[in-house]
CSV table of C-alpha atoms in Angstrom, one decimal:
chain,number,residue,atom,x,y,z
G,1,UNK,CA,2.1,-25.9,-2.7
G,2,UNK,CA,-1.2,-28.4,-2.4
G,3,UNK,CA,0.4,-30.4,-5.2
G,4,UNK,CA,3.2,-30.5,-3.5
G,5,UNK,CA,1.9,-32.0,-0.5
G,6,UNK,CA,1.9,-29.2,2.0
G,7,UNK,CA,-1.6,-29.6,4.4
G,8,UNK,CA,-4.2,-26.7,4.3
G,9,UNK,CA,-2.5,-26.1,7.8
G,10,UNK,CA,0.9,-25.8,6.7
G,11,UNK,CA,-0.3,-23.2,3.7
G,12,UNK,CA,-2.2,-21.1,6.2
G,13,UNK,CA,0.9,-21.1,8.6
G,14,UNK,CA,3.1,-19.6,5.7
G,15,UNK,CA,0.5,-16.6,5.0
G,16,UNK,CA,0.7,-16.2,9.0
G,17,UNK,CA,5.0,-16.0,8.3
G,18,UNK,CA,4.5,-13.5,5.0
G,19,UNK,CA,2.3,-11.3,6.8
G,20,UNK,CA,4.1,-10.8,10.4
G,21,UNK,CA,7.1,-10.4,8.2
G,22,UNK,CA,6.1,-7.2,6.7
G,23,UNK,CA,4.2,-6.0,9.2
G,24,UNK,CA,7.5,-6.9,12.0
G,25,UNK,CA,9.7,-4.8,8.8
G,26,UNK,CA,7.1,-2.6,7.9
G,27,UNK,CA,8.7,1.1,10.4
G,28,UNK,CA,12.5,-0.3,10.1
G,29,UNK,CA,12.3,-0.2,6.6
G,30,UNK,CA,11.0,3.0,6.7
G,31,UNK,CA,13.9,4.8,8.8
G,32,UNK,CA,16.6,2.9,6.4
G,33,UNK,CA,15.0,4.3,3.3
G,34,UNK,CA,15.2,7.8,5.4
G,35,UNK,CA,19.0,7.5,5.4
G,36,UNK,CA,20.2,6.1,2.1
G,37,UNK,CA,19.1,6.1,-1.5
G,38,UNK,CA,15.6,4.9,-1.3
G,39,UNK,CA,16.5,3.5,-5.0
G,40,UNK,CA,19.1,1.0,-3.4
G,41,UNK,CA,16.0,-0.2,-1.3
G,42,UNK,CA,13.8,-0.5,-4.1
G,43,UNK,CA,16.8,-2.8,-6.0
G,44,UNK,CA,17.0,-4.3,-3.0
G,45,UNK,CA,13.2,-5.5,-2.7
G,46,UNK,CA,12.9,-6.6,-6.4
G,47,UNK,CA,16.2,-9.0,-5.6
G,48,UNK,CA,14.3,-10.6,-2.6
G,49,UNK,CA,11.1,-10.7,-4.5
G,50,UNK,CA,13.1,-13.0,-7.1
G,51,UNK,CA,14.9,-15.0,-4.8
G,52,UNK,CA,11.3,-16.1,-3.1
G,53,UNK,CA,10.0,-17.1,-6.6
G,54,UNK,CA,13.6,-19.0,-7.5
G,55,UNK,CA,13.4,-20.6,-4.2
G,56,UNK,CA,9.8,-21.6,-4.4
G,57,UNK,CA,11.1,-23.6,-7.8
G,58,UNK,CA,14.7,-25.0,-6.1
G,59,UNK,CA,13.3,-25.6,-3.1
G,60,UNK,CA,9.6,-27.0,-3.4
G,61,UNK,CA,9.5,-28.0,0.3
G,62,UNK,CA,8.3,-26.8,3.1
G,63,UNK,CA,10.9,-25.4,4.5
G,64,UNK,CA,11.7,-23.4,0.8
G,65,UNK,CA,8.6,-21.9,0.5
G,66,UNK,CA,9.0,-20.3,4.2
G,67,UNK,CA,11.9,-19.2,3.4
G,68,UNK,CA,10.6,-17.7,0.5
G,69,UNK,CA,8.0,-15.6,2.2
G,70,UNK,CA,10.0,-14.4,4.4
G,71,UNK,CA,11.9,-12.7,1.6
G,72,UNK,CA,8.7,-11.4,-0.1
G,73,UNK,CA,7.7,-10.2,3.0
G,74,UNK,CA,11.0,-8.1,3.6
G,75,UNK,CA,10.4,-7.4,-0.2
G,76,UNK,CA,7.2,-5.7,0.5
G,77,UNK,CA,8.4,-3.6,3.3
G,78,UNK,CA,11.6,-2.3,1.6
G,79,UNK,CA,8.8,-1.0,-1.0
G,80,UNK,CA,6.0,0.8,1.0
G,81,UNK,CA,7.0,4.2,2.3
G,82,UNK,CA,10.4,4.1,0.4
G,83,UNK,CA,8.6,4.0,-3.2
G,84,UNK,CA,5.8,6.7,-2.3
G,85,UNK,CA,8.7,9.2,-0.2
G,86,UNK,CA,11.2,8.9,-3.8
G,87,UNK,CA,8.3,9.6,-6.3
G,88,UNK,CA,6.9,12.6,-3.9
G,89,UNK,CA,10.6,13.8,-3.0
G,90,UNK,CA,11.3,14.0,-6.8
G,91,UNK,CA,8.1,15.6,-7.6
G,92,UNK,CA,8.9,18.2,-5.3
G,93,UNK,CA,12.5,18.7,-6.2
G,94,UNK,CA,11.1,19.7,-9.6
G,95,UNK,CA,7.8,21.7,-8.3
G,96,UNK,CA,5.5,18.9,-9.1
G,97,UNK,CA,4.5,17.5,-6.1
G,98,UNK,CA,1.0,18.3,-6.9
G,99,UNK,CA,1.0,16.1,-9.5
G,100,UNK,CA,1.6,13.1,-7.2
G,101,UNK,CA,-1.7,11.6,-6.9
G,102,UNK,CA,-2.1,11.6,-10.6
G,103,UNK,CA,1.5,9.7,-11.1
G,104,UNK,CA,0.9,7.3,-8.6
G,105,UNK,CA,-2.8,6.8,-9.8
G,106,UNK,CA,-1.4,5.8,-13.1
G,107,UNK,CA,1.0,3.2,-11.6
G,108,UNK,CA,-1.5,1.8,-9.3
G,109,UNK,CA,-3.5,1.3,-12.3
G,110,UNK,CA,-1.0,-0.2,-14.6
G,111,UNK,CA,-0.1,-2.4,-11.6
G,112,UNK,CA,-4.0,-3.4,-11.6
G,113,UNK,CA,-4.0,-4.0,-15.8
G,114,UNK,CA,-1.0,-6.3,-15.4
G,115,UNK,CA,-2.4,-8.3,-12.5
G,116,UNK,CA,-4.9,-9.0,-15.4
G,117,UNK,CA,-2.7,-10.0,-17.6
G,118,UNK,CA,-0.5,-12.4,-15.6
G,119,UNK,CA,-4.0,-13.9,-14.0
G,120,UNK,CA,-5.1,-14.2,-18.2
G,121,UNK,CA,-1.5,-15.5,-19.1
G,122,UNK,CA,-1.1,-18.0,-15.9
G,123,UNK,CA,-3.6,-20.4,-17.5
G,124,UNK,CA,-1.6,-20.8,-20.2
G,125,UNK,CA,1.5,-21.0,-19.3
G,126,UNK,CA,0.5,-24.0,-17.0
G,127,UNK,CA,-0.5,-25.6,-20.0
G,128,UNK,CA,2.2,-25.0,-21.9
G,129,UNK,CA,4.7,-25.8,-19.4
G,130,UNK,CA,3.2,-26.7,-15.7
G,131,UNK,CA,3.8,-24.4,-12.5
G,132,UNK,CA,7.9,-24.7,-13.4
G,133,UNK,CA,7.2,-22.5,-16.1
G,134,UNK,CA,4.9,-20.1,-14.2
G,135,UNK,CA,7.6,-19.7,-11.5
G,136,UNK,CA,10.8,-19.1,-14.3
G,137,UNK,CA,8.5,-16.4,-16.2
G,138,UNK,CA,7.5,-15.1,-12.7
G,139,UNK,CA,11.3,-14.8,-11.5
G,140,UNK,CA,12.1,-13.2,-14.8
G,141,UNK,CA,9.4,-10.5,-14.3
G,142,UNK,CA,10.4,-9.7,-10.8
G,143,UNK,CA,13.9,-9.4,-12.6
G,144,UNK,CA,12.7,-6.7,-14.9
G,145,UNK,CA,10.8,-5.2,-12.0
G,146,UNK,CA,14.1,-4.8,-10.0
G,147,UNK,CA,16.1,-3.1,-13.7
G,148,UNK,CA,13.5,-0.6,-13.5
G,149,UNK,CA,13.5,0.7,-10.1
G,150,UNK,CA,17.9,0.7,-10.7
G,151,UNK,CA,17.2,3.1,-13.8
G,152,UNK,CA,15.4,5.6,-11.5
G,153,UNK,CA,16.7,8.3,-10.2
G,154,UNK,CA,18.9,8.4,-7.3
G,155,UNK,CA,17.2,9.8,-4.6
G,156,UNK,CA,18.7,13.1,-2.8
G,157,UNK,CA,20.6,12.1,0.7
G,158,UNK,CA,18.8,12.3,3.3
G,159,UNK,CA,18.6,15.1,5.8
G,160,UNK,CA,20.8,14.4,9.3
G,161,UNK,CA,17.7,13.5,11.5
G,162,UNK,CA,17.3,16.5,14.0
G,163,UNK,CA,17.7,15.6,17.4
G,164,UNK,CA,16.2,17.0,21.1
G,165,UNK,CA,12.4,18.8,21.3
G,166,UNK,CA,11.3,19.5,17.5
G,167,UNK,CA,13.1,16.2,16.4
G,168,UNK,CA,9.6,15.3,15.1
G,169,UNK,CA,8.8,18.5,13.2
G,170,UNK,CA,11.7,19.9,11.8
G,171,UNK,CA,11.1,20.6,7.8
G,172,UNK,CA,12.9,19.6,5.0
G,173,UNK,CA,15.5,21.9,3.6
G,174,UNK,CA,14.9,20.6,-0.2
G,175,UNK,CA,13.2,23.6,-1.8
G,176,UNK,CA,11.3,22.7,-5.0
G,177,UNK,CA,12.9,23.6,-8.4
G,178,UNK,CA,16.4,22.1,-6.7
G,179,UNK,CA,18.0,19.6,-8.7
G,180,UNK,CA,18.2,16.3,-6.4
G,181,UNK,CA,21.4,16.0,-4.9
G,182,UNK,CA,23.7,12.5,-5.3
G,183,UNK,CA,23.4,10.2,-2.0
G,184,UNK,CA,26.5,10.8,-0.1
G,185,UNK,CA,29.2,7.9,0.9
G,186,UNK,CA,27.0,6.3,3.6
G,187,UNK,CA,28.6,6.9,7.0
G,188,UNK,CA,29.8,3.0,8.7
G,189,UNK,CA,29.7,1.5,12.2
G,190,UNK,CA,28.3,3.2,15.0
G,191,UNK,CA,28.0,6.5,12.9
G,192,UNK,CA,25.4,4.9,11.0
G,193,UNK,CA,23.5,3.1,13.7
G,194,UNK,CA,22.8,6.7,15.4
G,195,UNK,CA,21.8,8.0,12.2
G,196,UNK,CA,19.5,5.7,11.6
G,197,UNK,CA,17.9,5.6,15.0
G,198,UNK,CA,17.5,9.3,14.7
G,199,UNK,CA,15.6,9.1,12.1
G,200,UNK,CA,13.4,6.1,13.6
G,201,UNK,CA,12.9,8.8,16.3
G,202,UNK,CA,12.5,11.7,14.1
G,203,UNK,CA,9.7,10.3,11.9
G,204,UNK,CA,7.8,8.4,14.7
G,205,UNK,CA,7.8,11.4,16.4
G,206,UNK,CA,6.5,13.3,13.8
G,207,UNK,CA,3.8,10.7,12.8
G,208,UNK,CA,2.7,10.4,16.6
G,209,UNK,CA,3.5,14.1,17.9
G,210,UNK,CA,2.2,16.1,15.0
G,211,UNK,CA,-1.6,16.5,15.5
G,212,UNK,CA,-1.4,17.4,11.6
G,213,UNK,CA,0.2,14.5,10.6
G,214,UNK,CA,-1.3,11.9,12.8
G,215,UNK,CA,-4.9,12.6,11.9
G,216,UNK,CA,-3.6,12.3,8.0
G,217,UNK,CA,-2.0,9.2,9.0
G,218,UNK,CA,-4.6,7.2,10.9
G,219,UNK,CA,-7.3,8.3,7.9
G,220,UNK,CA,-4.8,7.1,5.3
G,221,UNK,CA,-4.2,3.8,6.8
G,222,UNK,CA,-8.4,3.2,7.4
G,223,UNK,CA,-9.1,3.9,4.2
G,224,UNK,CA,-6.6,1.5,2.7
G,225,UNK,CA,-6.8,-1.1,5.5
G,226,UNK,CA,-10.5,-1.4,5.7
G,227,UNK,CA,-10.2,-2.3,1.8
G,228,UNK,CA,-9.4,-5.9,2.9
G,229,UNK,CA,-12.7,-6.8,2.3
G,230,UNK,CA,-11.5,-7.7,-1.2
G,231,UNK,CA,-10.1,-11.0,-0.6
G,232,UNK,CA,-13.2,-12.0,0.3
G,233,UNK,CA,-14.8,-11.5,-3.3
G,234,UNK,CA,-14.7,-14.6,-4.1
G,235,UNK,CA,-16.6,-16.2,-1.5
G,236,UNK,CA,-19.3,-13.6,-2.2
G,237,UNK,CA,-19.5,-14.4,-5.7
G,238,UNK,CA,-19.7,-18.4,-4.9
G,239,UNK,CA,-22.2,-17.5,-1.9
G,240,UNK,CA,-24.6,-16.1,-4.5
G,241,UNK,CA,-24.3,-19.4,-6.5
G,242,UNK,CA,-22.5,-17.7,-9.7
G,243,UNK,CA,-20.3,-21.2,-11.2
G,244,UNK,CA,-16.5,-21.4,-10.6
G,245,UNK,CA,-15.8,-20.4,-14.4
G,246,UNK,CA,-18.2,-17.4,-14.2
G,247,UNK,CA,-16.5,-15.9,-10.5
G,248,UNK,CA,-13.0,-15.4,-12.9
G,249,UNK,CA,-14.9,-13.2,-15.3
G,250,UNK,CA,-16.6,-10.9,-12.7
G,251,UNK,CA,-13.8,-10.8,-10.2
G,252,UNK,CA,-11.8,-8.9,-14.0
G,253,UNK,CA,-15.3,-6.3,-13.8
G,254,UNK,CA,-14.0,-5.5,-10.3
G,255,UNK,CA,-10.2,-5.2,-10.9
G,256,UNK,CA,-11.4,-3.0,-13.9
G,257,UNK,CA,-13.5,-0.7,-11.8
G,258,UNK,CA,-10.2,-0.3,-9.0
G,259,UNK,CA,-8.2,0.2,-12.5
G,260,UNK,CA,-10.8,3.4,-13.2
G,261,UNK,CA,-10.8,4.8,-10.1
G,262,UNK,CA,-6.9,4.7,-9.6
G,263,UNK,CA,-7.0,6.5,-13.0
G,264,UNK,CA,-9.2,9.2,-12.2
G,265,UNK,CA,-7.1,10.0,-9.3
G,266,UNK,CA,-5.6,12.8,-10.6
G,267,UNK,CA,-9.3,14.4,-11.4
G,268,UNK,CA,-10.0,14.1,-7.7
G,269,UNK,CA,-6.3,15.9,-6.2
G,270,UNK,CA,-7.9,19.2,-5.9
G,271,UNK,CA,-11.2,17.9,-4.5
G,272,UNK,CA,-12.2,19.0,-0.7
G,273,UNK,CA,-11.9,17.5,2.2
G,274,UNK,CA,-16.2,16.9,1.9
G,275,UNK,CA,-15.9,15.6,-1.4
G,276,UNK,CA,-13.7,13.0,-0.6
G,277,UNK,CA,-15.4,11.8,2.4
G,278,UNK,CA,-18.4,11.8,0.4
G,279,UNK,CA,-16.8,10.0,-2.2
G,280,UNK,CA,-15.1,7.2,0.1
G,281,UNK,CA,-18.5,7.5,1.8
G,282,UNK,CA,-20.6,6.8,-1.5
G,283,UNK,CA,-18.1,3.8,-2.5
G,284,UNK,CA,-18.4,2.0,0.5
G,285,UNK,CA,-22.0,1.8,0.2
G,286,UNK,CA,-21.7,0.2,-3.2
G,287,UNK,CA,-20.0,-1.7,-2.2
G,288,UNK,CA,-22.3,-2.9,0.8
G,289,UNK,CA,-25.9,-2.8,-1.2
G,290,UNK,CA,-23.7,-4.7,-4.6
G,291,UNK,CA,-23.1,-7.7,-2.2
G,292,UNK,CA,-26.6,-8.1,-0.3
G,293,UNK,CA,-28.4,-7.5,-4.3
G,294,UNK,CA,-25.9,-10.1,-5.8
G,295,UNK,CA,-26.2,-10.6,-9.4
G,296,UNK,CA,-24.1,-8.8,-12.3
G,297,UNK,CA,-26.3,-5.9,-11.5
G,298,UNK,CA,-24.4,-6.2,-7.8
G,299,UNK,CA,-21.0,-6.7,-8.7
G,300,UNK,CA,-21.0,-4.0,-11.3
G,301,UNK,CA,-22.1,-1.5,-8.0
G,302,UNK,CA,-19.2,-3.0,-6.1
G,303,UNK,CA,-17.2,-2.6,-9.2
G,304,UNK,CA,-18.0,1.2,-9.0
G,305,UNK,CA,-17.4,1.5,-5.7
G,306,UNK,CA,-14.4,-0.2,-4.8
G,307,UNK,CA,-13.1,2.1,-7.7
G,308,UNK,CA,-14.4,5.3,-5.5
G,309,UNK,CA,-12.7,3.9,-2.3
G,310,UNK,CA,-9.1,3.0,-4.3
G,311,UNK,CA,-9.0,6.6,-5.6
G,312,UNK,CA,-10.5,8.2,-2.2
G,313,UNK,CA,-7.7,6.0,-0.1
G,314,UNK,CA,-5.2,7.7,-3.2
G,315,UNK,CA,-5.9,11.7,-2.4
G,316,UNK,CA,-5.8,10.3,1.6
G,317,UNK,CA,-2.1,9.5,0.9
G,318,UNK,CA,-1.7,12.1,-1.4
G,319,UNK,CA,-2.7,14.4,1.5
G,320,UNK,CA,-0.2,12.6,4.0
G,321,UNK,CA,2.2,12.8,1.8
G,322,UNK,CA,1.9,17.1,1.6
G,323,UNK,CA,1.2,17.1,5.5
G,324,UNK,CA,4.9,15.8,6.3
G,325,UNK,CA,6.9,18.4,7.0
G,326,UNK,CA,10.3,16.6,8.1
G,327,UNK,CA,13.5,14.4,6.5
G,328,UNK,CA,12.1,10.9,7.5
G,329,UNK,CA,9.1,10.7,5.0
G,330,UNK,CA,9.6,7.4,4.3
G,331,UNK,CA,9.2,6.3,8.2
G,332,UNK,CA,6.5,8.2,8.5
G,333,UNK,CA,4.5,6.9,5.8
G,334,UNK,CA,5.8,3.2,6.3
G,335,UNK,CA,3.8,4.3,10.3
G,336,UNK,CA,0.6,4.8,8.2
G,337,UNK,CA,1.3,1.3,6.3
G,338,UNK,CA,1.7,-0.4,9.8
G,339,UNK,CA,-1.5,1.2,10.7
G,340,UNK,CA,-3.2,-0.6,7.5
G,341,UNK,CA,-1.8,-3.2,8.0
G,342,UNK,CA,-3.8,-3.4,11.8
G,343,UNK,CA,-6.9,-2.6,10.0
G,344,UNK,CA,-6.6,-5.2,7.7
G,345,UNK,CA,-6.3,-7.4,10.4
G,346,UNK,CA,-9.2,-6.3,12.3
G,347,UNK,CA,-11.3,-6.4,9.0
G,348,UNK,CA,-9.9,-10.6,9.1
G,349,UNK,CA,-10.7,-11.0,12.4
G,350,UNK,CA,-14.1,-9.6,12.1
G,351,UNK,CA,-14.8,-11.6,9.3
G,352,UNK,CA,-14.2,-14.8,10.7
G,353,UNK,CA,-15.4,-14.2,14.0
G,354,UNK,CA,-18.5,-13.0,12.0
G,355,UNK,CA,-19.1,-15.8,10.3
G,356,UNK,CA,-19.5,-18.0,12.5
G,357,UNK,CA,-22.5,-16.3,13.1
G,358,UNK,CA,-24.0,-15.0,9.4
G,359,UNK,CA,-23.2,-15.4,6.0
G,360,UNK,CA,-20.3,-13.7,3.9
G,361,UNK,CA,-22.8,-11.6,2.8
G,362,UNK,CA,-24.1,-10.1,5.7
G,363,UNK,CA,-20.5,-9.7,7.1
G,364,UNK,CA,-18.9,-7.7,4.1
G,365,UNK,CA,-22.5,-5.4,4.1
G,366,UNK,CA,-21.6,-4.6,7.6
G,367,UNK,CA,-18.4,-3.8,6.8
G,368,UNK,CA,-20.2,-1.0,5.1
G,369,UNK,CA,-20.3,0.7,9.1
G,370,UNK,CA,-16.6,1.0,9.7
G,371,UNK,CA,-16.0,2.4,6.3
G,372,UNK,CA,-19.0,5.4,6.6
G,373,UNK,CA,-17.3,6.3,10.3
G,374,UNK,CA,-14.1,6.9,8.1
G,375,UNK,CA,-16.0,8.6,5.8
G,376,UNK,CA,-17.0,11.2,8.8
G,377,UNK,CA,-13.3,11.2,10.1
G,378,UNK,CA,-11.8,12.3,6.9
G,379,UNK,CA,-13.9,15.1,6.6
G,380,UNK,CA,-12.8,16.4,10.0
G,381,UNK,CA,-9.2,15.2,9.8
G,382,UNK,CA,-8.2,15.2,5.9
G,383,UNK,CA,-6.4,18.2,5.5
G,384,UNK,CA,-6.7,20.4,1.9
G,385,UNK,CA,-5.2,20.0,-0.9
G,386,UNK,CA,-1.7,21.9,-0.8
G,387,UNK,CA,-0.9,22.5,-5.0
G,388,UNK,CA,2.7,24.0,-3.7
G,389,UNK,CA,5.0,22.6,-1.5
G,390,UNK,CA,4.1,24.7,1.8
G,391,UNK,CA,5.7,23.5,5.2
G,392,UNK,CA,2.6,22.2,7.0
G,393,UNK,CA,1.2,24.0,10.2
G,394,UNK,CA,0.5,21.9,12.8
């Protein structure tokens, strides 16, 4: 986009666009993949996520690459909530829901290994055949991405959203051991529109009304959210003088320690409610006392603990995820995304409001305070581990 002539303006302007589009689409999203077959959605979003690419390469203007945000924005919102209510729905059609931090573990860390590999391959492929190439291999990925999710499973239809006093509690009717039944002819018109604002209300409710639930939630969404420290890695690394070519190489040590704790998470399902806080706790500072030591000794102790906090923030959604109780899991969950996303923000805005003041380094260590309070939160508010598919009390 530089190359191209856009101003750093313009390029900041166009992360502004991506990120209010996904946070504007982030609920909405979440109460359409409540009513059809979440893996329509999921084809849906790896389309869009092509089109931005294909766009970005027909289109290399201003007015292209906006438009191609927008869709990767829309992209990323069809995916959260809808992917994480179809794996845990399916895991608990066949009495496997326990398993669900394990599974999603494992993706989360083959997600993390081919990040890798693309940032190892893009190099090359520059040099073989400039950013044009980049963008056709990177449209052709997104391609396979969106095969995949249309070889899943369908999802079963989706519960009619309950209406009047308990519209934000009532259970699912899906027993485990059920096979998963076949989405239904989606209703049309103005059938459809009530439908789906039923379950808007439904799983707000539930995610606001539901003491259970809403503790879960708000825990689930600080431990990912705060995480948005990340982005600032870089900066650290060039703040403690390491070269440009060196920050490449230990930015891969702290992708590899997220990979290791994303694996583990499956080790960690069963652990208490104290042993997760202690381990969220215990990453976070890591993470703070890696970035005032600097040095490879430091960023191998952020790599450690940024792998604690990724599989601490897994089991958080792992426990949402058993806590909801009613049809419109998706909107629920896609309420505990929104509430990342506000904590990312707040983690950006504290940053540069921060800076202005003291160094990157001294901002991400205090950092290390919002993260230990969330620590003490989720051992009051995480609730156990559930191995079977109970309905949650509230």
């Amino acid at each position: 986009m530089s190359d191209g002539g856009l101003s750093a303006a313009q390029i900041s302007s166009l992360f502004v666009v991506w990120s209010l589009t996904s946070f504007v689409a982030e609920v909405p999203s979440g109460a359409w993949a409540d009513t059809v077959d979440r893996r329509r959605l999921l084809v849906l979003s790896g389309l869009l996520y092509a089109v931005a690419f294909g766009l970005w390469l027909a289109w290399p203007a201003y007015a292209g690459y906006l438009i191609g945000f927008v869709c990767w924005g829309v992209s990323s919102a069809l995916m959260s909530g809808t992917f994480e209510a179809l794996l845990y729905d399916h895991l608990n059609a066949t009495g496997a829901a326990h398993r669900y931090a394990a599974i999603k573990g494992r993706a989360q860390t083959a997600a993390l290994l081919a990040t890798l590999a693309a940032m190892a391959a893009a190099g090359l492929l520059v040099s073989l055949g400039g950013y044009a190439l980049v963008g056709a291999v990177s449209v052709a990925m997104a391609l396979v991405h969106t095969a995949v999710a249309a070889a899943l499973p369908p999802s079963r239809a989706a519960a009619p959203a309950p209406t009047g006093d308990h519209a934000s509690a009532a259970p699912d009717d899906h027993r485990p051991g059920e096979p998963e039944r076949e989405t239904q002819q989606p209703p049309s018109g103005t059938k459809a529109l009530a439908e789906y604002l039923a379950m808007l209300r439904s799983g707000l409710g539930e995610a606001v009304r539901v003491p259970r639930v809403r503790r879960v939630a708000v825990i689930a969404a600080a431990m990912l959210g705060l995480t948005a420290y990340d982005e600032y890695f870089p900066l650290l690394l060039a703040e403690h003088g390491f070269a440009a070519d060196r920050i490449p190489v230990l930015l891969a040590v702290i992708v590899a320690g997220q990979a290791l704790g994303t694996a583990l998470a499956g080790r960690t399902t069963g652990w208490s409610q104290r042993r997760i806080a202690w381990l969220y706790g215990t990453g976070a500072v890591l993470i703070g006392v890696g970035a005032l030591a600097g040095g490879p000794a430091g960023f191998v102790a952020i790599a450690l603990g940024y792998g604690a906090v990724n599989n601490a923030f897994l089991i958080g959604e792992a426990r949402l995820q058993e806590s909801i109780s009613g049809a419109a899991r998706a909107t629920v969950t896609s309420v505990s995304g929104l509430g990342a996303e506000v904590f990312s923000l707040a983690v950006f805005a504290f940053v540069a409001l921060g800076s202005t003041w003291w160094s990157i380094v001294t901002v991400l260590a205090l950092l290390t305070v919002p993260s230990l309070a969330t620590a003490v939160l989720a051992r009051r508010w995480l609730p156990p581990h559930r191995p079977a598919s109970v309905p949650a009390a509230d």
